[in-house]
CSV table of C-alpha atoms in Angstrom, one decimal:
chain,number,residue,atom,x,y,z
A,1,UNK,CA,21.4,329.5,-48.9
A,2,UNK,CA,18.1,329.6,-46.9
A,3,UNK,CA,15.8,332.4,-46.5
A,4,UNK,CA,14.9,334.0,-43.2
A,5,UNK,CA,11.2,335.2,-43.8
A,6,UNK,CA,9.7,338.1,-41.7
A,7,UNK,CA,6.2,339.2,-41.4
A,8,UNK,CA,5.2,342.5,-39.3
A,9,UNK,CA,1.5,342.5,-38.5
A,10,UNK,CA,-0.4,345.9,-38.0
A,11,UNK,CA,-2.9,345.0,-35.4
A,12,UNK,CA,-2.1,344.3,-31.8
A,13,UNK,CA,-5.6,344.2,-30.0
A,14,UNK,CA,-6.1,340.5,-30.5
A,15,UNK,CA,-3.2,339.8,-28.1
A,16,UNK,CA,-5.0,340.9,-24.9
A,17,UNK,CA,-8.4,339.4,-25.9
A,18,UNK,CA,-9.2,336.7,-23.3
A,19,UNK,CA,-6.2,337.3,-21.3
A,20,UNK,CA,-7.6,340.2,-19.7
A,21,UNK,CA,-10.9,338.6,-19.4
A,22,UNK,CA,-12.7,338.6,-16.0
A,23,UNK,CA,-12.3,334.8,-16.0
A,24,UNK,CA,-8.6,335.2,-16.4
A,25,UNK,CA,-8.5,337.8,-13.8
A,26,UNK,CA,-10.2,335.9,-11.4
A,27,UNK,CA,-8.0,332.8,-12.0
A,28,UNK,CA,-4.9,335.0,-11.1
A,29,UNK,CA,-6.4,336.4,-8.0
A,30,UNK,CA,-4.9,333.7,-5.8
A,31,UNK,CA,-1.2,333.9,-7.3
A,32,UNK,CA,1.1,335.0,-4.7
A,33,UNK,CA,4.3,336.5,-5.9
A,34,UNK,CA,7.5,335.8,-3.7
A,35,UNK,CA,8.5,338.8,-1.9
A,36,UNK,CA,12.1,339.8,-0.9
A,37,UNK,CA,12.6,342.5,2.0
A,38,UNK,CA,14.1,345.6,0.6
A,39,UNK,CA,15.0,348.8,2.4
A,40,UNK,CA,15.0,351.8,0.1
A,41,UNK,CA,16.4,355.3,0.6
A,42,UNK,CA,18.0,358.2,-1.3
A,43,UNK,CA,21.2,359.8,-0.8
A,44,UNK,CA,21.2,363.7,-0.9
A,45,UNK,CA,23.0,363.7,-4.1
A,46,UNK,CA,20.0,361.6,-5.6
A,47,UNK,CA,21.5,358.0,-5.5
A,48,UNK,CA,18.7,355.5,-5.1
A,49,UNK,CA,19.9,352.7,-2.6
A,50,UNK,CA,18.4,349.3,-2.1
A,51,UNK,CA,19.3,347.1,0.7
A,52,UNK,CA,18.3,343.5,1.1
A,53,UNK,CA,20.0,341.5,3.8
A,54,UNK,CA,20.4,337.6,3.6
A,55,UNK,CA,22.8,336.0,5.9
A,56,UNK,CA,22.4,332.4,4.4
A,57,UNK,CA,25.9,332.4,2.9
A,58,UNK,CA,28.8,334.9,3.6
A,59,UNK,CA,28.5,336.5,0.1
A,60,UNK,CA,27.4,339.9,-0.7
A,61,UNK,CA,26.4,341.2,-4.2
A,62,UNK,CA,26.8,344.9,-5.2
A,63,UNK,CA,25.2,346.1,-8.4
A,64,UNK,CA,25.0,349.7,-9.8
A,65,UNK,CA,22.2,350.2,-12.3
A,66,UNK,CA,22.4,353.4,-14.7
A,67,UNK,CA,19.0,354.4,-16.2
A,68,UNK,CA,20.6,354.8,-19.6
A,69,UNK,CA,20.7,352.4,-22.8
A,70,UNK,CA,20.5,352.4,-26.5
A,71,UNK,CA,17.2,354.2,-26.1
A,72,UNK,CA,19.2,357.4,-25.0
A,73,UNK,CA,21.3,357.5,-28.2
A,74,UNK,CA,20.7,359.4,-31.4
A,75,UNK,CA,20.6,358.0,-35.0
A,76,UNK,CA,24.1,358.1,-36.2
A,77,UNK,CA,25.5,358.0,-32.7
A,78,UNK,CA,24.4,354.4,-31.8
A,79,UNK,CA,26.4,352.0,-29.7
A,80,UNK,CA,27.4,354.4,-27.2
A,81,UNK,CA,25.9,352.8,-24.2
A,82,UNK,CA,27.3,349.5,-24.8
A,83,UNK,CA,30.8,351.0,-25.8
A,84,UNK,CA,30.6,352.7,-22.5
A,85,UNK,CA,30.0,349.5,-20.6
A,86,UNK,CA,33.4,348.4,-21.9
A,87,UNK,CA,35.1,351.5,-21.0
A,88,UNK,CA,33.9,351.6,-17.5
A,89,UNK,CA,36.2,348.5,-16.9
A,90,UNK,CA,39.5,350.2,-17.9
A,91,UNK,CA,40.3,352.1,-14.7
A,92,UNK,CA,39.5,355.5,-13.1
A,93,UNK,CA,41.2,358.0,-11.1
A,94,UNK,CA,42.3,355.9,-8.2
A,95,UNK,CA,42.1,352.5,-9.9
A,96,UNK,CA,44.8,351.5,-12.7
A,97,UNK,CA,43.7,350.0,-16.0
A,98,UNK,CA,43.2,346.3,-15.5
A,99,UNK,CA,43.1,346.7,-11.4
A,100,UNK,CA,39.3,346.5,-11.3
A,101,UNK,CA,39.1,343.1,-12.6
A,102,UNK,CA,42.3,341.8,-10.9
A,103,UNK,CA,41.1,343.2,-7.6
A,104,UNK,CA,37.7,341.3,-7.6
A,105,UNK,CA,39.3,338.2,-8.9
A,106,UNK,CA,41.9,338.1,-6.3
A,107,UNK,CA,39.4,338.7,-3.5
A,108,UNK,CA,37.5,335.4,-4.7
A,109,UNK,CA,34.7,337.3,-6.3
A,110,UNK,CA,33.1,337.6,-9.8
A,111,UNK,CA,32.0,340.7,-11.8
A,112,UNK,CA,30.7,341.8,-15.1
A,113,UNK,CA,28.2,344.3,-16.8
A,114,UNK,CA,25.6,344.3,-19.4
A,115,UNK,CA,23.9,346.9,-21.5
A,116,UNK,CA,20.2,346.8,-22.9
A,117,UNK,CA,17.8,349.2,-24.5
A,118,UNK,CA,16.7,351.1,-21.4
A,119,UNK,CA,19.6,350.5,-18.8
A,120,UNK,CA,23.3,349.5,-18.1
A,121,UNK,CA,24.3,347.6,-14.9
A,122,UNK,CA,27.6,346.6,-13.3
A,123,UNK,CA,28.1,344.1,-10.5
A,124,UNK,CA,30.3,342.3,-8.1
A,125,UNK,CA,29.7,339.2,-6.1
A,126,UNK,CA,32.2,339.0,-3.3
A,127,UNK,CA,32.9,337.3,0.0
A,128,UNK,CA,31.0,339.4,2.5
A,129,UNK,CA,34.2,340.8,4.2
A,130,UNK,CA,35.1,342.5,0.7
A,131,UNK,CA,31.9,344.6,0.8
A,132,UNK,CA,34.0,347.9,1.1
A,133,UNK,CA,36.1,347.0,-1.8
A,134,UNK,CA,33.0,346.6,-4.2
A,135,UNK,CA,31.8,350.0,-3.1
A,136,UNK,CA,34.9,351.6,-3.6
A,137,UNK,CA,35.5,350.2,-7.0
A,138,UNK,CA,31.9,351.2,-7.9
A,139,UNK,CA,32.1,354.6,-6.5
A,140,UNK,CA,35.4,355.5,-8.1
A,141,UNK,CA,34.3,354.8,-11.5
A,142,UNK,CA,31.2,356.6,-11.0
A,143,UNK,CA,32.9,359.8,-9.8
A,144,UNK,CA,36.2,359.7,-11.3
A,145,UNK,CA,36.4,357.8,-14.5
A,146,UNK,CA,37.0,360.7,-16.8
A,147,UNK,CA,40.0,361.4,-14.9
A,148,UNK,CA,41.9,358.6,-16.6
A,149,UNK,CA,39.9,358.1,-19.9
A,150,UNK,CA,42.3,358.4,-22.9
A,151,UNK,CA,42.0,358.0,-26.6
A,152,UNK,CA,44.0,354.8,-26.3
A,153,UNK,CA,41.5,353.3,-23.9
A,154,UNK,CA,38.6,354.3,-26.0
A,155,UNK,CA,40.3,352.8,-29.2
A,156,UNK,CA,41.1,349.6,-27.6
A,157,UNK,CA,37.5,349.1,-26.4
A,158,UNK,CA,36.0,350.2,-29.8
A,159,UNK,CA,37.8,347.4,-31.3
A,160,UNK,CA,36.7,344.9,-28.7
A,161,UNK,CA,33.0,346.0,-29.3
A,162,UNK,CA,33.5,345.8,-33.3
A,163,UNK,CA,34.9,342.3,-33.0
A,164,UNK,CA,31.7,341.4,-30.6
A,165,UNK,CA,29.5,342.7,-33.3
A,166,UNK,CA,31.1,340.6,-35.9
A,167,UNK,CA,30.9,337.4,-33.8
A,168,UNK,CA,27.3,337.9,-32.6
A,169,UNK,CA,25.8,339.6,-35.7
A,170,UNK,CA,27.7,339.9,-39.0
A,171,UNK,CA,29.3,336.4,-39.0
A,172,UNK,CA,26.5,334.6,-37.3
A,173,UNK,CA,23.8,332.8,-39.4
A,174,UNK,CA,20.7,335.1,-39.5
A,175,UNK,CA,22.6,337.5,-37.1
A,176,UNK,CA,21.2,340.5,-38.7
A,177,UNK,CA,17.6,339.2,-38.4
A,178,UNK,CA,16.6,340.8,-35.1
A,179,UNK,CA,18.1,344.1,-36.4
A,180,UNK,CA,15.9,343.8,-39.5
A,181,UNK,CA,12.9,343.1,-37.5
A,182,UNK,CA,13.4,346.1,-35.1
A,183,UNK,CA,14.0,348.4,-38.2
A,184,UNK,CA,10.7,347.3,-40.0
A,185,UNK,CA,8.6,347.4,-36.9
A,186,UNK,CA,9.7,350.7,-35.4
A,187,UNK,CA,10.0,354.1,-37.3
A,188,UNK,CA,13.7,355.4,-37.9
A,189,UNK,CA,13.2,358.1,-35.3
A,190,UNK,CA,12.1,355.5,-32.6
A,191,UNK,CA,15.2,354.5,-30.5
A,192,UNK,CA,14.2,350.9,-30.5
A,193,UNK,CA,14.7,350.4,-34.1
A,194,UNK,CA,18.4,350.3,-33.9
A,195,UNK,CA,20.6,347.6,-32.0
A,196,UNK,CA,22.0,347.9,-28.7
A,197,UNK,CA,25.5,347.1,-30.1
A,198,UNK,CA,25.3,349.8,-32.6
A,199,UNK,CA,26.5,349.9,-36.2
A,200,UNK,CA,30.0,349.6,-37.5
A,201,UNK,CA,30.1,353.1,-38.9
A,202,UNK,CA,28.8,354.7,-35.7
A,203,UNK,CA,31.4,352.8,-33.6
A,204,UNK,CA,34.2,354.0,-36.1
A,205,UNK,CA,32.8,357.6,-35.7
A,206,UNK,CA,32.7,357.8,-32.0
A,207,UNK,CA,35.1,360.6,-30.6
A,208,UNK,CA,36.6,360.8,-27.2
A,209,UNK,CA,34.5,364.0,-26.7
A,210,UNK,CA,31.4,362.2,-27.7
A,211,UNK,CA,32.0,359.5,-25.1
A,212,UNK,CA,32.9,362.1,-22.3
A,213,UNK,CA,29.7,364.0,-23.1
A,214,UNK,CA,27.7,360.8,-22.7
A,215,UNK,CA,29.3,359.9,-19.4
A,216,UNK,CA,28.7,363.4,-17.9
A,217,UNK,CA,25.1,363.2,-19.2
A,218,UNK,CA,24.1,359.9,-17.8
A,219,UNK,CA,26.7,358.4,-15.4
A,220,UNK,CA,25.6,360.4,-12.2
A,221,UNK,CA,24.0,359.6,-8.9
A,222,UNK,CA,20.6,361.1,-9.9
A,223,UNK,CA,20.4,358.6,-12.7
A,224,UNK,CA,21.6,355.4,-10.9
A,225,UNK,CA,20.5,352.9,-8.3
A,226,UNK,CA,22.8,351.0,-6.1
A,227,UNK,CA,21.8,347.7,-4.6
A,228,UNK,CA,23.5,345.7,-2.0
A,229,UNK,CA,22.3,342.0,-1.3
A,230,UNK,CA,23.6,339.4,1.0
A,231,UNK,CA,25.5,339.0,4.2
A,232,UNK,CA,26.0,342.5,5.4
A,233,UNK,CA,25.7,344.8,8.5
A,234,UNK,CA,23.0,347.4,7.5
A,235,UNK,CA,24.4,350.2,9.9
A,236,UNK,CA,28.0,349.7,8.7
A,237,UNK,CA,27.0,349.4,5.0
A,238,UNK,CA,25.1,352.6,5.0
A,239,UNK,CA,28.1,354.4,6.5
A,240,UNK,CA,30.2,353.0,3.7
A,241,UNK,CA,27.7,354.1,1.1
A,242,UNK,CA,27.7,357.5,2.4
A,243,UNK,CA,31.4,357.7,2.8
A,244,UNK,CA,32.1,356.4,-0.9
A,245,UNK,CA,29.0,357.6,-2.9
A,246,UNK,CA,27.9,360.8,-1.0
A,247,UNK,CA,30.6,363.2,-2.2
A,248,UNK,CA,30.0,362.5,-5.9
A,249,UNK,CA,28.2,365.3,-7.5
A,250,UNK,CA,24.5,364.8,-8.2
A,251,UNK,CA,24.9,365.4,-12.1
A,252,UNK,CA,22.5,367.0,-14.5
A,253,UNK,CA,18.8,366.3,-14.9
A,254,UNK,CA,18.3,363.8,-17.5
A,255,UNK,CA,15.9,364.5,-20.3
A,256,UNK,CA,14.3,361.2,-21.6
A,257,UNK,CA,13.2,360.6,-25.1
A,258,UNK,CA,9.4,360.6,-25.6
A,259,UNK,CA,8.4,357.5,-27.4
A,260,UNK,CA,5.0,357.2,-29.0
A,261,UNK,CA,3.0,354.0,-29.5
A,262,UNK,CA,3.9,352.2,-32.6
A,263,UNK,CA,1.4,351.5,-35.4
A,264,UNK,CA,1.8,350.2,-38.8
A,265,UNK,CA,-0.1,351.4,-41.8
A,266,UNK,CA,0.1,348.1,-43.4
A,267,UNK,CA,1.6,344.6,-43.1
A,268,UNK,CA,5.2,344.2,-44.3
A,269,UNK,CA,6.9,341.1,-45.7
A,270,UNK,CA,10.6,340.9,-45.9
A,271,UNK,CA,13.0,338.1,-47.0
A,272,UNK,CA,16.6,337.9,-45.7
A,273,UNK,CA,19.0,335.8,-47.9
A,274,UNK,CA,21.8,334.7,-45.7
A,275,UNK,CA,24.4,332.5,-47.2
A,276,UNK,CA,25.4,331.2,-43.8
A,277,UNK,CA,22.0,329.9,-42.9
A,278,UNK,CA,21.4,326.3,-43.5
A,279,UNK,CA,17.8,325.9,-42.6
A,280,UNK,CA,15.0,328.5,-43.2
A,281,UNK,CA,13.5,330.5,-40.5
A,282,UNK,CA,10.2,332.3,-40.0
A,283,UNK,CA,9.4,335.1,-37.9
A,284,UNK,CA,6.1,336.9,-37.1
A,285,UNK,CA,6.3,340.3,-35.3
A,286,UNK,CA,3.7,342.6,-33.8
A,287,UNK,CA,4.3,346.2,-32.2
A,288,UNK,CA,3.2,345.8,-28.6
A,289,UNK,CA,3.6,347.4,-25.1
A,290,UNK,CA,6.4,347.7,-22.6
A,291,UNK,CA,7.1,347.8,-19.0
A,292,UNK,CA,5.1,350.9,-18.6
A,293,UNK,CA,1.9,349.4,-19.7
A,294,UNK,CA,-0.3,347.3,-17.5
A,295,UNK,CA,-0.9,344.7,-20.2
A,296,UNK,CA,2.6,343.6,-20.3
A,297,UNK,CA,2.0,340.6,-18.1
A,298,UNK,CA,-0.8,339.5,-20.4
A,299,UNK,CA,1.5,339.4,-23.3
A,300,UNK,CA,4.0,337.2,-21.2
A,301,UNK,CA,1.1,334.9,-20.5
A,302,UNK,CA,0.1,334.7,-24.2
A,303,UNK,CA,3.6,333.6,-25.1
A,304,UNK,CA,3.3,330.9,-22.4
A,305,UNK,CA,0.1,329.7,-23.6
A,306,UNK,CA,1.6,329.3,-27.3
A,307,UNK,CA,4.9,327.7,-26.5
A,308,UNK,CA,5.7,326.9,-23.0
A,309,UNK,CA,6.0,323.2,-23.4
A,310,UNK,CA,4.7,320.3,-25.6
A,311,UNK,CA,1.3,320.7,-24.6
A,312,UNK,CA,1.1,324.5,-25.5
A,313,UNK,CA,-0.8,325.3,-28.5
A,314,UNK,CA,1.7,326.1,-31.2
A,315,UNK,CA,4.4,323.7,-30.0
A,316,UNK,CA,1.8,321.0,-29.9
A,317,UNK,CA,0.5,321.6,-33.3
A,318,UNK,CA,3.6,322.5,-35.3
A,319,UNK,CA,6.3,320.4,-33.6
A,320,UNK,CA,4.4,317.3,-32.5
A,321,UNK,CA,1.1,316.9,-34.2
A,322,UNK,CA,2.0,318.1,-37.7
A,323,UNK,CA,5.8,317.7,-37.4
A,324,UNK,CA,6.4,320.7,-39.5
A,325,UNK,CA,8.9,322.5,-37.2
A,326,UNK,CA,11.6,321.5,-34.9
A,327,UNK,CA,11.2,324.6,-32.6
A,328,UNK,CA,8.5,327.2,-32.1
A,329,UNK,CA,9.1,330.3,-29.8
A,330,UNK,CA,6.7,333.0,-28.7
A,331,UNK,CA,7.0,336.0,-26.2
A,332,UNK,CA,6.9,339.8,-25.8
A,333,UNK,CA,10.1,341.7,-26.0
A,334,UNK,CA,9.1,344.3,-23.4
A,335,UNK,CA,11.3,347.6,-23.3
A,336,UNK,CA,10.6,350.4,-21.0
A,337,UNK,CA,8.2,352.4,-23.4
A,338,UNK,CA,7.2,349.8,-25.9
A,339,UNK,CA,7.7,346.5,-27.2
A,340,UNK,CA,7.2,343.7,-29.9
A,341,UNK,CA,5.5,340.3,-29.7
A,342,UNK,CA,7.4,337.7,-31.7
A,343,UNK,CA,6.7,334.3,-32.9
A,344,UNK,CA,9.7,332.4,-34.5
A,345,UNK,CA,9.5,329.1,-36.1
A,346,UNK,CA,12.4,326.8,-37.2
A,347,UNK,CA,10.7,324.4,-39.9
A,348,UNK,CA,11.7,321.0,-40.4
A,349,UNK,CA,13.4,320.1,-43.8
A,350,UNK,CA,10.8,320.3,-46.7
A,351,UNK,CA,8.2,322.0,-44.6
A,352,UNK,CA,6.1,324.6,-46.0
A,353,UNK,CA,6.5,328.0,-44.7
A,354,UNK,CA,3.2,329.1,-46.2
A,355,UNK,CA,1.4,326.3,-44.5
A,356,UNK,CA,3.2,327.0,-41.0
A,357,UNK,CA,2.2,330.6,-41.4
A,358,UNK,CA,-1.5,329.5,-42.1
A,359,UNK,CA,-1.6,327.3,-39.0
A,360,UNK,CA,0.0,330.1,-36.8
A,361,UNK,CA,-2.8,332.5,-38.0
A,362,UNK,CA,-5.5,329.9,-37.3
A,363,UNK,CA,-4.3,329.3,-34.0
A,364,UNK,CA,-4.2,333.1,-33.0
A,365,UNK,CA,-7.6,333.7,-34.5
A,366,UNK,CA,-9.1,330.9,-32.4
A,367,UNK,CA,-7.3,332.1,-29.2
A,368,UNK,CA,-8.5,335.6,-29.8
A,369,UNK,CA,-12.2,334.5,-30.1
A,370,UNK,CA,-12.2,332.2,-27.0
A,371,UNK,CA,-9.4,333.3,-24.8
A,372,UNK,CA,-7.2,330.8,-23.1
A,373,UNK,CA,-8.5,328.0,-20.8
A,374,UNK,CA,-8.5,327.9,-17.2
A,375,UNK,CA,-5.9,325.2,-17.4
A,376,UNK,CA,-3.7,327.3,-19.5
A,377,UNK,CA,-3.8,330.2,-17.2
A,378,UNK,CA,-3.2,328.0,-14.1
A,379,UNK,CA,-0.1,326.5,-16.0
A,380,UNK,CA,1.2,330.0,-16.7
A,381,UNK,CA,0.8,331.0,-13.1
A,382,UNK,CA,2.4,327.9,-11.7
A,383,UNK,CA,5.5,328.1,-14.2
A,384,UNK,CA,6.0,331.7,-13.4
A,385,UNK,CA,5.8,331.1,-9.7
A,386,UNK,CA,8.3,328.1,-10.0
A,387,UNK,CA,10.9,330.2,-12.0
A,388,UNK,CA,10.6,333.0,-9.4
A,389,UNK,CA,11.1,330.7,-6.5
A,390,UNK,CA,14.0,328.9,-8.1
A,391,UNK,CA,15.7,332.3,-9.2
A,392,UNK,CA,15.3,333.5,-5.6
A,393,UNK,CA,16.8,330.3,-4.2
A,394,UNK,CA,19.9,330.8,-6.2
A,395,UNK,CA,19.5,327.8,-8.2
A,396,UNK,CA,19.7,329.5,-11.6
């Protein structure tokens, strides 16, 4: 049995020193982010619509994003957002159970959904002549899902989610480590302190009434964004969107949780003994900022400077020069209203966690004093630009 060691750190200020310096800002001035033409408008019921036409291939992608995630849950009622993602594929008023997936696959398309702390999204990627089918499928479950939701469907998907938790958390080496980090870093009242997938106890306790209330509160046009990207006719597409989504009721005004910045009174040190683990792990975490803070890109750059490649500071020092670790990772986990900066290390057999921690601290102290070099900033900008171009090109 090997330990997973966690240290949560009290201060965050050092993370931004240097990365927001005048020299770094000047170095970033010439960086041009690739732009995609997007038309944005809003339906009378509050649905935000984004259209981006690309006729390179005869394919169209439809996505619906709902501004709801585990952040909108309450302690004791966790896992609802993710559970509802599964329920959304079980049919609606005009679409029988199983027909959504079958319809997409028979048309030669693909589909899925995902849930995070702050949002839930659903998508279909279809041949362009199947655009109307995608819009119909998404609008029907937005407007008429509760017409067909039953206790049987809820129980079936509850079981699926519970098995997913067993596979990804409970039966996985150090699977509970991330939950332990979040619980240690955020106070219990902070919704970022609990996992997106929820707890087994909360999943068992979810009632049909709870789930229906969750849908009525958050799954409405005023809390959603529809995106259509690919080979489509803008005029015809707008008419189809008005036809299928326009009649849906706007829904109630969503009251969002107010999340205060996180501070720790003192450093915490925790050890997770996991019999499923075969090698020790070390993680150091700091409370940081999220997407609503302009400092977030600087934290992204910091993670890059520390562990982008073999020349990055921590990777070079721990993996190649000292050969104390097989892997080092660093980066900012940015949520909508907060975040955490994480450094994780997988030591080599026999390596001292104490020595690794000392070297991490000394590297961060030096970086806080001098800031990154111009070459490190340029490498961050170039790698980010390359990733953006590759993603927009569809190669990833």
